[in-house]
Coordinates of C-alpha atoms in Angstrom, one line a residue:
M1 CA 29.2 -7.1 25.8
P2 CA 27.0 -10.2 26.4
A3 CA 28.6 -13.4 25.0
R4 CA 25.3 -14.4 23.5
Q5 CA 25.5 -11.4 21.2
Y6 CA 29.2 -11.5 20.3
P7 CA 30.7 -15.0 20.5
M8 CA 34.5 -14.2 20.6
L9 CA 37.9 -15.8 20.8
I10 CA 40.7 -14.0 22.6
R11 CA 44.4 -15.0 22.5
D12 CA 47.4 -13.3 24.1
S13 CA 50.9 -14.1 22.8
S14 CA 52.7 -13.1 26.0
S15 CA 50.7 -15.4 28.3
G16 CA 49.7 -18.1 25.9
L17 CA 46.1 -17.5 27.0
A18 CA 43.3 -18.7 24.8
R19 CA 39.8 -17.9 25.9
A20 CA 36.6 -18.6 23.9
S21 CA 33.2 -17.4 24.9
A22 CA 30.7 -20.2 25.7
A23 CA 28.8 -19.7 22.4
L24 CA 32.0 -19.9 20.3
G25 CA 33.5 -22.7 22.4
Q26 CA 30.4 -24.7 21.7
R27 CA 30.8 -24.2 18.0
L28 CA 34.5 -25.1 18.0
G29 CA 34.0 -28.1 20.2
Y30 CA 37.2 -27.4 22.2
S31 CA 37.7 -26.1 25.8
N32 CA 39.8 -23.1 26.6
D33 CA 42.5 -25.4 28.0
E34 CA 42.7 -27.4 24.8
L35 CA 42.9 -24.2 22.7
A36 CA 45.7 -22.9 24.9
R37 CA 47.9 -26.0 24.5
E38 CA 48.7 -25.1 20.8
P39 CA 49.7 -21.8 19.2
L40 CA 47.1 -20.1 17.1
L41 CA 48.6 -21.1 13.7
H42 CA 48.1 -24.8 14.7
W43 CA 44.4 -24.3 14.4
I44 CA 44.3 -22.4 11.2
H45 CA 43.5 -23.9 7.8
P46 CA 46.8 -24.4 5.8
E47 CA 45.6 -22.2 2.9
D48 CA 44.9 -19.4 5.4
T49 CA 48.1 -19.7 7.4
P50 CA 50.2 -17.3 5.3
R51 CA 47.6 -14.5 5.9
A52 CA 47.5 -15.2 9.6
R53 CA 51.3 -15.3 9.9
A54 CA 51.6 -12.0 8.0
A55 CA 49.1 -10.3 10.3
L56 CA 50.9 -11.6 13.4
A57 CA 54.3 -10.5 12.1
A58 CA 53.0 -7.0 11.3
G59 CA 51.4 -6.8 14.7
S60 CA 48.2 -5.4 13.4
G61 CA 45.5 -6.0 10.8
I62 CA 42.2 -7.7 10.1
V63 CA 42.1 -11.1 8.4
Q64 CA 39.5 -13.7 7.6
L65 CA 40.4 -17.3 7.9
R66 CA 39.2 -20.8 8.9
H67 CA 39.6 -22.3 12.4
A68 CA 39.5 -26.1 13.0
T69 CA 36.6 -27.6 14.9
R70 CA 36.5 -30.9 16.8
S71 CA 34.1 -32.3 14.2
G72 CA 36.8 -32.0 11.5
S73 CA 35.1 -29.1 9.8
W74 CA 36.3 -25.5 9.6
L75 CA 34.7 -22.4 11.2
A76 CA 35.2 -19.1 9.4
L77 CA 36.5 -16.4 11.7
T78 CA 37.4 -12.7 11.4
L79 CA 40.6 -12.0 13.4
T80 CA 41.7 -8.5 14.5
V81 CA 45.4 -8.4 15.5
R82 CA 46.6 -5.6 17.8
T83 CA 50.0 -5.1 19.5
D84 CA 50.2 -3.4 22.9
G85 CA 53.7 -3.1 24.2
H86 CA 55.4 -6.6 24.0
S87 CA 52.0 -8.4 23.9
T88 CA 50.1 -9.2 20.7
Q89 CA 46.5 -9.8 21.2
V90 CA 44.1 -11.5 18.8
V91 CA 40.3 -11.1 19.0
G92 CA 38.2 -13.3 16.7
W93 CA 34.5 -13.7 15.9
P94 CA 32.6 -16.0 13.5
S95 CA 32.0 -14.6 10.0
D96 CA 30.0 -17.7 9.0
S97 CA 31.5 -17.6 5.5
L98 CA 33.9 -20.1 4.1
A99 CA 34.4 -18.0 1.0
T100 CA 37.9 -16.7 0.3
P101 CA 38.3 -13.6 2.4
E102 CA 38.5 -10.3 0.6
P103 CA 40.2 -7.2 1.8
E104 CA 37.8 -4.5 3.1
R105 CA 37.4 -1.5 0.8
D106 CA 35.1 1.4 0.3
P107 CA 31.9 0.0 -1.4
M108 CA 31.8 3.2 -3.5
E109 CA 34.9 1.9 -5.3
A110 CA 33.0 -1.2 -6.4
Y111 CA 31.1 0.3 -9.4
G112 CA 33.4 -1.7 -11.7
D113 CA 31.9 -4.8 -10.2
S114 CA 28.6 -6.3 -11.2
M115 CA 25.6 -5.4 -9.1
A116 CA 25.6 -8.8 -7.5
Q117 CA 29.3 -8.4 -6.5
M118 CA 28.7 -4.9 -5.2
L119 CA 25.8 -6.1 -3.0
R120 CA 27.8 -9.0 -1.7
R121 CA 30.7 -6.7 -0.9
M122 CA 28.4 -4.3 1.0
A123 CA 26.9 -7.2 3.0
L124 CA 30.4 -8.3 4.0
I125 CA 31.4 -4.8 5.1
V126 CA 28.2 -4.5 7.2
E127 CA 29.0 -7.8 8.8
G128 CA 32.6 -6.6 9.5
K129 CA 31.2 -3.6 11.2
N130 CA 28.8 -5.7 13.3
P131 CA 30.8 -8.7 14.6
G132 CA 28.7 -11.8 15.4
H133 CA 25.9 -10.7 13.0
R134 CA 25.0 -11.7 9.5
C135 CA 23.7 -9.4 6.7
S136 CA 21.4 -9.9 3.7
I137 CA 20.2 -7.4 1.1
L138 CA 16.7 -8.0 -0.2
L139 CA 15.4 -6.1 -3.2
V140 CA 11.9 -5.3 -4.5
N141 CA 11.2 -7.5 -7.6
A142 CA 10.5 -6.1 -11.1
H143 CA 6.7 -6.4 -10.5
R144 CA 7.0 -4.6 -7.1
T145 CA 4.9 -7.4 -5.6
G146 CA 7.5 -9.2 -3.7
I147 CA 11.1 -9.7 -2.5
T148 CA 14.1 -11.0 -4.5
V149 CA 17.4 -11.8 -2.9
G150 CA 20.2 -9.4 -3.7
A151 CA 23.0 -10.7 -1.5
G152 CA 23.6 -12.6 1.8
P153 CA 27.1 -14.3 1.7
S154 CA 26.8 -15.6 5.3
I155 CA 23.2 -16.8 5.0
P156 CA 22.3 -20.4 4.1
T157 CA 21.1 -20.7 0.5
E158 CA 18.0 -22.6 1.7
Y159 CA 17.0 -19.5 3.7
H160 CA 17.1 -17.2 0.7
E161 CA 15.3 -19.7 -1.4
A162 CA 12.5 -19.7 1.1
L163 CA 12.4 -15.9 1.1
E164 CA 12.5 -15.5 -2.8
G165 CA 9.2 -14.0 -3.9
M166 CA 8.0 -13.3 -0.4
A167 CA 5.1 -10.8 -0.5
I168 CA 5.5 -7.2 0.6
G169 CA 3.1 -6.4 3.3
P170 CA 2.5 -4.6 6.6
F171 CA 2.9 -7.8 8.7
V172 CA 5.3 -9.9 6.5
G173 CA 8.6 -10.3 8.3
S174 CA 11.0 -7.5 9.1
C175 CA 12.0 -6.8 5.5
G176 CA 8.5 -7.1 4.0
A177 CA 7.2 -4.6 6.6
A178 CA 10.2 -2.3 6.3
V179 CA 9.6 -2.1 2.5
Y180 CA 5.8 -1.7 2.9
W181 CA 6.0 1.1 5.6
N182 CA 9.3 2.6 4.3
L183 CA 10.5 2.6 7.9
P184 CA 13.1 0.8 9.9
V185 CA 11.7 -2.3 11.6
V186 CA 13.4 -3.9 14.6
V187 CA 12.4 -7.4 15.7
E188 CA 14.3 -8.3 18.9
D189 CA 13.0 -11.8 19.2
V190 CA 11.4 -13.5 16.1
T191 CA 9.7 -16.1 18.2
E192 CA 7.6 -13.5 20.0
D193 CA 7.0 -10.9 17.3
P194 CA 3.8 -11.3 15.2
L195 CA 5.7 -10.1 12.1
W196 CA 7.6 -13.5 12.0
R197 CA 4.6 -15.6 13.1
D198 CA 4.4 -17.3 9.6
L199 CA 8.1 -17.3 9.0
L200 CA 9.4 -19.2 12.1
D201 CA 10.3 -22.3 9.9
V202 CA 12.3 -20.0 7.6
A203 CA 14.1 -18.4 10.6
A204 CA 15.0 -21.8 11.9
I205 CA 16.8 -22.6 8.7
A206 CA 19.4 -19.9 9.3
G207 CA 19.2 -19.9 13.1
V208 CA 17.8 -16.3 13.1
K209 CA 16.6 -15.1 16.5
A210 CA 16.6 -11.3 15.9
C211 CA 16.3 -9.2 12.7
W212 CA 16.8 -5.5 12.2
S213 CA 15.7 -4.1 8.8
Q214 CA 16.4 -0.8 7.2
P215 CA 14.6 0.3 4.0
I216 CA 16.8 0.9 0.9
R217 CA 15.5 4.1 -0.8
G218 CA 16.2 5.8 -4.1
A219 CA 16.8 9.5 -4.5
S220 CA 13.1 10.2 -4.9
G221 CA 12.2 8.2 -1.8
E222 CA 11.1 5.1 -3.8
V223 CA 11.7 2.0 -1.7
L224 CA 14.1 -0.4 -3.6
G225 CA 14.4 -3.1 -0.9
A226 CA 15.7 -3.6 2.6
L227 CA 19.0 -4.3 4.3
A228 CA 18.7 -6.8 7.1
L229 CA 21.1 -7.6 10.0
Y230 CA 20.5 -10.9 11.8
S231 CA 21.5 -12.1 15.3
D232 CA 21.7 -15.7 16.4
E233 CA 20.3 -14.7 19.8
P234 CA 17.4 -12.4 20.8
S235 CA 18.9 -8.9 20.9
S236 CA 18.3 -5.2 20.3
P237 CA 20.5 -2.8 18.3
T238 CA 22.4 0.1 19.5
M239 CA 21.8 3.6 18.1
A240 CA 25.2 3.4 16.4
Q241 CA 24.3 0.1 14.7
M242 CA 21.0 1.5 13.3
D243 CA 22.8 4.6 12.1
G244 CA 25.4 2.4 10.4
L245 CA 22.6 0.3 8.8
E246 CA 20.9 3.5 7.5
I247 CA 24.2 4.7 6.0
A248 CA 24.8 1.3 4.4
A249 CA 21.2 1.2 3.0
H250 CA 21.7 4.7 1.5
M251 CA 24.9 3.6 -0.3
V252 CA 23.2 0.5 -1.6
G253 CA 20.3 2.7 -2.9
V254 CA 22.8 5.0 -4.7
A255 CA 24.5 2.0 -6.3
I256 CA 21.3 0.5 -7.5
E257 CA 20.1 3.7 -9.0
R258 CA 23.4 4.3 -10.7
E259 CA 23.4 0.8 -12.1
R260 CA 19.8 1.3 -13.4
L261 CA 20.9 4.6 -15.1
E262 CA 24.0 3.0 -16.6
A263 CA 21.9 0.2 -17.9
Q264 CA 19.6 2.7 -19.6
L265 CA 22.6 4.5 -21.1
R266 CA 24.1 1.3 -22.3
Q267 CA 20.8 0.4 -24.0
K268 CA 20.6 3.8 -25.6
A269 CA 24.2 3.6 -26.8
K270 CA 23.5 0.1 -28.3
F271 CA 20.6 1.4 -30.3
E272 CA 22.5 4.5 -31.4
A273 CA 25.3 2.3 -32.7
L274 CA 22.7 0.0 -34.4
G275 CA 21.1 3.1 -35.9
V276 CA 24.4 4.3 -37.4
L277 CA 25.0 0.9 -38.9
A278 CA 21.5 0.4 -40.2
G279 CA 21.5 3.9 -41.7
G280 CA 24.7 3.3 -43.6
V281 CA 23.5 -0.1 -44.8
A282 CA 20.1 1.4 -45.8
H283 CA 21.8 4.2 -47.8
D284 CA 24.1 2.0 -49.8
F285 CA 21.6 -0.9 -50.2
N286 CA 18.7 1.3 -51.3
N287 CA 20.9 3.1 -53.9
L288 CA 21.6 -0.4 -55.4
L289 CA 18.0 -1.3 -55.3
A290 CA 17.0 2.0 -56.9
V291 CA 19.2 1.1 -59.9
I292 CA 17.7 -2.4 -60.1
V293 CA 14.1 -1.3 -59.8
G294 CA 14.5 1.7 -62.1
N295 CA 16.2 -0.3 -64.9
A296 CA 13.6 -3.1 -64.6
E297 CA 10.8 -0.6 -65.0
L298 CA 12.5 1.1 -67.9
A299 CA 12.8 -2.3 -69.5
L300 CA 9.2 -3.1 -69.0
A301 CA 8.2 0.2 -70.7
T302 CA 10.2 -0.4 -73.9
D303 CA 8.6 -2.0 -77.0
A304 CA 11.6 -4.2 -77.6
V305 CA 11.2 -6.3 -74.4
A306 CA 10.3 -9.9 -75.3
Q307 CA 7.0 -11.3 -74.0
S308 CA 8.8 -14.2 -72.4
S309 CA 10.9 -11.8 -70.4
L310 CA 8.0 -9.8 -68.8
G311 CA 7.5 -12.3 -66.0
M312 CA 11.2 -12.4 -65.1
I313 CA 11.5 -8.6 -65.0
Q314 CA 8.4 -8.4 -62.8
D315 CA 10.0 -11.0 -60.5
I316 CA 13.1 -8.8 -60.2
I317 CA 11.0 -5.9 -59.1
R318 CA 9.1 -8.0 -56.6
A319 CA 12.4 -9.3 -55.2
A320 CA 13.8 -5.8 -54.9
E321 CA 10.7 -4.6 -53.1
G322 CA 11.1 -7.5 -50.6
A323 CA 14.7 -6.5 -50.1
T324 CA 13.6 -3.0 -49.5
G325 CA 11.2 -4.2 -46.8
I326 CA 14.0 -6.0 -44.9
C327 CA 16.2 -2.9 -45.1
N328 CA 13.3 -0.8 -43.8
Q329 CA 12.8 -3.3 -41.0
M330 CA 16.4 -2.9 -40.0
L331 CA 15.9 0.8 -39.8
T332 CA 12.7 0.3 -37.8
C333 CA 14.6 -1.9 -35.3
A334 CA 17.1 0.9 -34.8
G335 CA 14.3 3.5 -34.3
R336 CA 15.3 5.2 -37.5
G337 CA 12.3 4.4 -39.6
Y338 CA 10.5 7.1 -41.6
L339 CA 7.4 8.4 -39.8
T340 CA 4.2 9.9 -41.1
T341 CA 2.1 10.6 -38.0
E342 CA -1.7 11.1 -37.6
S343 CA -4.2 11.0 -34.8
I344 CA -5.4 7.3 -34.5
E345 CA -8.1 6.0 -32.3
C346 CA -6.8 2.8 -30.8
A347 CA -10.0 0.7 -30.2
P348 CA -11.3 0.6 -33.9
L349 CA -7.7 -0.2 -35.1
I350 CA -7.3 -3.1 -32.6
R351 CA -10.8 -4.5 -33.4
E352 CA -9.9 -4.4 -37.1
L353 CA -6.6 -6.2 -36.6
S354 CA -8.1 -8.8 -34.3
Q355 CA -10.5 -9.9 -37.0
L356 CA -7.6 -10.2 -39.4
L357 CA -5.3 -12.0 -37.0
Q358 CA -7.9 -14.4 -35.5
V359 CA -7.8 -16.4 -38.7
S360 CA -4.1 -17.0 -38.6
L361 CA -3.7 -17.5 -34.9
S362 CA -3.6 -20.9 -33.3
K363 CA -7.1 -22.2 -32.4
K364 CA -5.8 -22.8 -28.9
A365 CA -5.2 -19.1 -28.3
V366 CA -8.4 -17.2 -27.6
L367 CA -8.1 -13.5 -28.4
R368 CA -9.9 -11.2 -26.0
L369 CA -10.4 -7.5 -26.1
D370 CA -10.9 -5.1 -23.2
L371 CA -10.9 -1.7 -24.9
E372 CA -11.8 1.8 -23.8
N373 CA -13.2 4.1 -26.5
D374 CA -12.0 7.5 -27.5
L375 CA -8.4 6.9 -26.8
R376 CA -6.2 8.5 -29.5
V377 CA -2.5 8.5 -30.1
L378 CA -0.3 10.4 -32.6
A379 CA 1.3 7.7 -34.6
D380 CA 2.4 6.3 -37.9
G381 CA -0.6 4.1 -38.7
S382 CA 1.4 1.3 -40.5
Q383 CA 4.0 1.2 -37.7
L384 CA 1.4 1.1 -34.9
R385 CA -0.3 -1.8 -36.8
Q386 CA 3.1 -3.5 -36.9
V387 CA 3.6 -3.2 -33.1
L388 CA 0.1 -4.6 -32.4
M389 CA 0.5 -7.5 -34.9
N390 CA 3.9 -8.5 -33.5
L391 CA 2.8 -8.4 -29.9
I392 CA -0.4 -10.3 -30.5
T393 CA 1.2 -12.9 -32.7
N394 CA 4.1 -13.3 -30.2
G395 CA 1.5 -13.9 -27.4
A396 CA -0.3 -16.5 -29.4
E397 CA 3.0 -18.3 -30.1
A398 CA 3.8 -18.3 -26.4
V399 CA 0.5 -20.0 -25.7
G400 CA 1.6 -22.7 -28.2
H401 CA -0.4 -25.9 -28.3
R402 CA -2.0 -25.4 -24.9
D403 CA -5.3 -23.7 -24.3
G404 CA -4.7 -20.1 -23.4
E405 CA -5.7 -16.5 -23.9
V406 CA -4.2 -13.4 -25.4
T407 CA -5.9 -10.2 -24.0
V408 CA -5.4 -6.8 -25.6
S409 CA -6.6 -3.9 -23.4
T410 CA -6.4 -0.1 -23.5
R411 CA -6.9 2.5 -20.8
S412 CA -5.9 6.0 -20.0
I413 CA -3.4 6.6 -17.2
D414 CA -1.6 9.6 -15.7
L415 CA 2.2 9.3 -15.6
T416 CA 3.8 11.6 -13.0
S417 CA 7.6 12.1 -12.7
E418 CA 7.5 9.9 -9.6
V419 CA 5.7 7.1 -11.4
I420 CA 8.1 7.3 -14.3
Q421 CA 11.1 7.0 -12.0
Q422 CA 9.5 4.3 -9.8
C423 CA 8.7 2.1 -12.9
G424 CA 12.2 2.5 -14.3
L425 CA 11.0 4.2 -17.4
D426 CA 13.1 6.4 -19.7
P427 CA 13.7 9.6 -17.6
D428 CA 13.3 11.6 -20.9
L429 CA 9.6 10.6 -20.9
T430 CA 7.4 13.7 -20.5
P431 CA 4.8 13.4 -17.6
G432 CA 1.2 13.6 -18.6
Q433 CA -1.8 11.6 -19.7
Y434 CA -0.9 8.4 -21.6
V435 CA -2.7 5.6 -23.4
E436 CA -1.7 2.2 -22.1
I437 CA -1.9 -0.6 -24.6
A438 CA -1.4 -3.9 -22.9
V439 CA -1.0 -7.4 -24.5
R440 CA -1.2 -10.2 -22.0
D441 CA -0.8 -13.9 -22.7
T442 CA -1.1 -17.0 -20.5
G443 CA 1.7 -18.7 -22.3
C444 CA 5.0 -20.2 -21.3
G445 CA 6.5 -17.0 -20.0
M446 CA 10.2 -16.1 -19.9
D447 CA 13.1 -16.2 -17.4
A448 CA 15.0 -13.0 -16.5
E449 CA 17.8 -13.7 -19.0
T450 CA 15.5 -14.2 -21.9
S451 CA 13.4 -11.1 -21.0
A452 CA 16.6 -9.0 -21.0
N453 CA 17.5 -10.0 -24.6
I454 CA 14.2 -10.2 -26.4
F455 CA 14.5 -6.7 -28.0
D456 CA 18.0 -7.3 -29.3
P457 CA 18.0 -7.6 -33.1
F458 CA 18.4 -11.2 -34.4
F459 CA 17.8 -12.7 -30.9
S460 CA 15.1 -15.4 -31.1
T461 CA 13.9 -18.3 -29.0
K462 CA 12.7 -20.1 -32.2
D463 CA 15.0 -22.1 -34.4
D464 CA 13.6 -20.5 -37.6
G465 CA 13.2 -17.0 -36.1
R466 CA 14.9 -13.9 -37.5
G467 CA 14.6 -12.1 -34.2
L468 CA 13.5 -8.8 -35.9
G469 CA 9.9 -8.8 -34.7
L470 CA 10.3 -7.5 -31.1
A471 CA 13.4 -5.5 -32.1
A472 CA 11.2 -3.7 -34.6
V473 CA 8.6 -3.1 -31.9
M474 CA 11.2 -1.5 -29.7
G475 CA 12.5 0.6 -32.6
I476 CA 9.0 1.9 -33.4
V477 CA 8.3 2.7 -29.8
R478 CA 11.6 4.6 -29.5
A479 CA 11.1 6.5 -32.8
H480 CA 7.7 7.7 -31.5
G481 CA 9.1 8.7 -28.1
W482 CA 6.9 6.2 -26.3
A483 CA 7.7 3.6 -23.6
L484 CA 7.6 -0.2 -23.6
T485 CA 7.7 -2.5 -20.6
V486 CA 7.6 -6.3 -20.3
K487 CA 6.8 -8.4 -17.3
S488 CA 7.1 -12.2 -17.5
V489 CA 7.0 -15.2 -15.2
P490 CA 8.0 -18.7 -16.4
G491 CA 4.9 -20.8 -16.7
R492 CA 2.6 -17.9 -16.0
G493 CA 2.7 -15.7 -19.1
T494 CA 3.9 -12.4 -20.3
T495 CA 2.6 -8.8 -20.4
F496 CA 3.8 -6.2 -22.8
V497 CA 2.7 -2.6 -22.2
V498 CA 3.1 0.2 -24.6
L499 CA 2.7 3.8 -23.2
A500 CA 1.9 6.5 -25.7
P501 CA 1.0 10.1 -25.0
R502 CA -2.8 10.6 -25.4
C503 CA -3.9 12.8 -28.3
R504 CA -7.2 14.6 -27.6
H505 CA -8.3 15.6 -31.1
A506 CA -9.0 13.7 -34.3
A507 CA -6.9 14.7 -37.3
R508 CA -8.8 16.5 -40.0
K509 CA -7.9 15.0 -43.4
A510 CA -8.3 17.3 -46.4
P511 CA -9.9 15.7 -49.4
Q512 CA -7.3 14.6 -51.8
A513 CA -7.8 15.6 -55.4
A514 CA -6.6 13.3 -58.2
V515 CA -3.1 14.2 -59.3
P516 CA -2.6 14.4 -63.0
A517 CA 0.5 13.2 -64.7
P518 CA 3.2 15.9 -65.1
A519 CA 3.0 17.8 -68.3
S520 CA 5.3 16.8 -71.2
G521 CA 8.1 19.3 -71.3
T522 CA 8.4 19.8 -67.6
R523 CA 12.0 20.7 -66.8
V524 CA 13.6 18.8 -64.0
L525 CA 17.2 19.0 -62.5
V526 CA 18.4 15.7 -61.0
I527 CA 21.3 16.0 -58.6
D528 CA 22.9 12.7 -57.4
D529 CA 26.4 11.5 -56.9
E530 CA 25.5 7.8 -57.7
P531 CA 25.9 7.4 -61.5
G532 CA 23.5 4.5 -61.7
V533 CA 20.8 6.3 -59.8
L534 CA 21.3 9.5 -61.8
K535 CA 21.0 7.6 -65.1
V536 CA 17.9 5.6 -64.1
V537 CA 16.0 8.6 -62.7
A538 CA 16.8 10.7 -65.7
G539 CA 15.7 7.8 -67.9
I540 CA 12.3 7.5 -66.3
L541 CA 11.7 11.3 -66.6
K542 CA 12.8 11.4 -70.2
Q543 CA 10.6 8.5 -71.0
A544 CA 7.7 10.5 -69.6
G545 CA 8.5 13.4 -72.0
M546 CA 10.3 15.6 -69.5
D547 CA 13.2 17.9 -70.2
V548 CA 16.0 16.6 -67.8
R549 CA 19.3 18.2 -66.7
T550 CA 21.7 16.3 -64.4
A551 CA 24.5 17.1 -61.9
A552 CA 26.9 14.6 -60.3
H553 CA 27.2 16.5 -57.0
G554 CA 25.8 19.4 -55.0
A555 CA 28.2 22.0 -56.1
E556 CA 27.6 21.2 -59.8
G557 CA 23.9 21.2 -59.2
V558 CA 24.0 24.7 -57.7
E559 CA 25.9 26.0 -60.7
V560 CA 23.4 24.4 -63.2
Y561 CA 20.5 25.8 -61.2
R562 CA 22.1 29.3 -61.0
E563 CA 22.3 29.4 -64.8
H564 CA 18.9 27.9 -65.6
H565 CA 16.8 28.6 -62.5
G566 CA 14.2 30.6 -64.4
S567 CA 13.3 27.6 -66.6
I568 CA 13.7 24.7 -64.1
D569 CA 10.3 23.6 -62.7
C570 CA 11.6 21.1 -60.1
V571 CA 14.8 19.8 -58.5
I572 CA 15.3 16.2 -57.4
L573 CA 18.1 16.3 -54.8
D574 CA 20.0 13.4 -53.3
M575 CA 20.7 13.7 -49.5
N576 CA 24.2 12.2 -49.1
M577 CA 26.7 13.7 -51.5
P578 CA 30.4 14.9 -51.4
I579 CA 31.5 18.5 -51.7
L580 CA 28.0 19.9 -50.8
D581 CA 25.5 17.5 -49.1
G582 CA 21.8 17.7 -49.6
E583 CA 21.1 20.1 -46.9
E584 CA 23.8 22.6 -48.0
T585 CA 22.7 22.3 -51.6
F586 CA 19.1 22.9 -50.6
V587 CA 20.0 26.1 -48.8
A588 CA 22.0 27.3 -51.8
L589 CA 19.2 26.5 -54.2
R590 CA 16.7 28.5 -52.1
A591 CA 19.1 31.4 -51.9
I592 CA 19.1 31.5 -55.7
R593 CA 15.3 31.2 -56.0
P594 CA 13.3 31.3 -52.7
D595 CA 10.3 29.4 -54.3
A596 CA 12.5 26.6 -55.6
R597 CA 10.5 23.4 -55.7
V598 CA 12.8 20.7 -54.3
L599 CA 12.1 17.0 -53.8
L600 CA 14.6 15.3 -51.5
M601 CA 15.7 11.8 -52.6
S602 CA 17.4 9.5 -50.1
G603 CA 18.2 5.9 -49.4
Y604 CA 18.0 6.9 -45.7
A605 CA 17.5 10.2 -43.9
E606 CA 17.0 11.0 -40.2
Q607 CA 13.5 11.9 -39.2
N608 CA 14.5 15.1 -37.4
L609 CA 16.5 16.2 -40.5
L610 CA 13.4 15.7 -42.7
D611 CA 11.3 17.7 -40.3
R612 CA 13.9 20.5 -40.4
F613 CA 13.9 20.5 -44.2
R614 CA 10.1 20.7 -44.3
G615 CA 10.2 23.7 -42.0
A616 CA 12.4 25.4 -44.6
G617 CA 10.1 24.7 -47.5
L618 CA 11.0 21.3 -48.8
A619 CA 8.4 20.1 -51.3
G620 CA 8.5 16.4 -50.5
V621 CA 10.6 13.3 -49.8
L622 CA 11.3 10.4 -52.1
Q623 CA 12.6 7.2 -50.5
K624 CA 14.8 5.0 -52.6
P625 CA 14.2 2.8 -54.4
I626 CA 11.5 4.9 -56.1
R627 CA 8.9 3.3 -58.4
A628 CA 8.4 5.2 -61.6
A629 CA 4.7 5.9 -60.9
T630 CA 5.5 7.3 -57.5
L631 CA 8.2 9.5 -59.0
L632 CA 5.9 10.9 -61.6
R633 CA 3.1 11.4 -59.2
E634 CA 5.3 13.4 -56.8
I635 CA 6.6 15.7 -59.5
A636 CA 3.0 16.3 -60.8
A637 CA 1.9 17.2 -57.2
V638 CA 4.8 19.7 -56.9
V639 CA 4.8 21.3 -60.4
P640 CA 1.7 23.3 -61.4
G641 CA -0.1 22.4 -64.6
H642 CA 2.1 24.8 -66.7
V643 CA 5.6 24.6 -68.0
S644 CA 8.1 27.3 -67.6
A645 CA 8.9 29.3 -70.7

């Protein structure tokens, strides 16, 4: 093979011969006669000598080490030791890496490593299979507009810094063109190829004279990046080399897609764990608040309360309502909030919010709207407002004290399975027509590390921030089954995009008639295992003139209902109870009386569980803590204007 392609060093133990190719001899600074005067170990770095001695003693093996040069520096070599009869021969070639050598292993075993470690390992393996060449792995950035460096252990840092952000295009280097065309690109001489016309200064940094690039593809054919092999001299690859690059690129693609999928699963698992925690906290916390609010309202309704105490009791109720809001925000962050969906047209809602927010936003931030009409989504109105308000406010805060803009835009887009995969969206997202709601700001932007953490609860870049705003946004998006993406560049601003399935028809709202107060003498059965809640709910109902029976758990409630079902007008049923939980109790009550009117009461209940209840005939849901007026109104809506005999 030509010495210009493979600069090698050959030593033979039997004859003492040491012969370096002209290219390698020039880099070492020693002639062949000078190298032959001393044994191999004389020239090896002291830290690497044990590995070299072990390979020589074994008579076989591949080892990476450092060889002395005349200038006093060290040149990294990869040595192959092979024994033939009584002669041990050593063949070495530059690896151009002073990093501590690592044993070669199957890259498919590297999934325990980080993605950066896996890519570095793959690059080293490719270099080991192509002596005298250097490898780099370049990936498509998150915006799919340019290149970001994945790995290149033998390439100067300055070279990669020059390539970072390089555009993807039909005539932009070997890798930019390979990504653009999704085809292998071979440049035998960078000085003569038009693809490298504008990159010759960059090539000179690393001494690159030839570059062969193979696109890295995902399972769907999506181009994820390019794997490049460089030569220090003009040269063309063999068919075997290109086949090897294709195999390596395929393995890198598999690893990248696996890492992406595992990241999505980790994110889902994190939110699931948060949801379980938030649900448990909400249940216990709201039970306590129900006792506080209920007793405070009972106190307000008594004639014996002192006038001087009215303000304090009202403060207790307001504080409890604030605590309820924080608890509900935690549930929202976990994607476990309670949803009441309706068809909402986006443009009027955004215009309404913009008028309200413009007053509170910094005067430096100009709020602009670019809205398409007749774009509807099926959403919980209050939660959609919360998403928009958080994103707009966040954008204005990013602008800060500089002049800037926050732009809210809407449009209709088609999401195919291919687009969902290419954009790295949740694979569970259903293809179809979506409404894209984008909030763009020209503010300070974020680095990659900050962008990766902004949706974590309690993460905030502000000293006085609670870190629940964007976490709540993500929770609402997840609860609705939507998608949310963020793109940010430090110093150039941030874009949040919400993708929600488009709803074609406006919801028809039936006129709501005024609900009278429940009739005095209405008979209600209250089933709850929390004594404080049971007492306060019964107290509110008795104060309204109702006939109340109570049960401390589901099994007791079923027995009471079995005995008195003919005279009980309504059942208020807690969700989480021992012996029989709310769902089991509900089934038993309906078995006794198929038209049983049951209001479910809960400090926290899963949305899908509530939907299942409603499908079975549930009359309504009461979220703890329950205000007295709300409780009476719900009972009046369920119970007809007569009282059972």
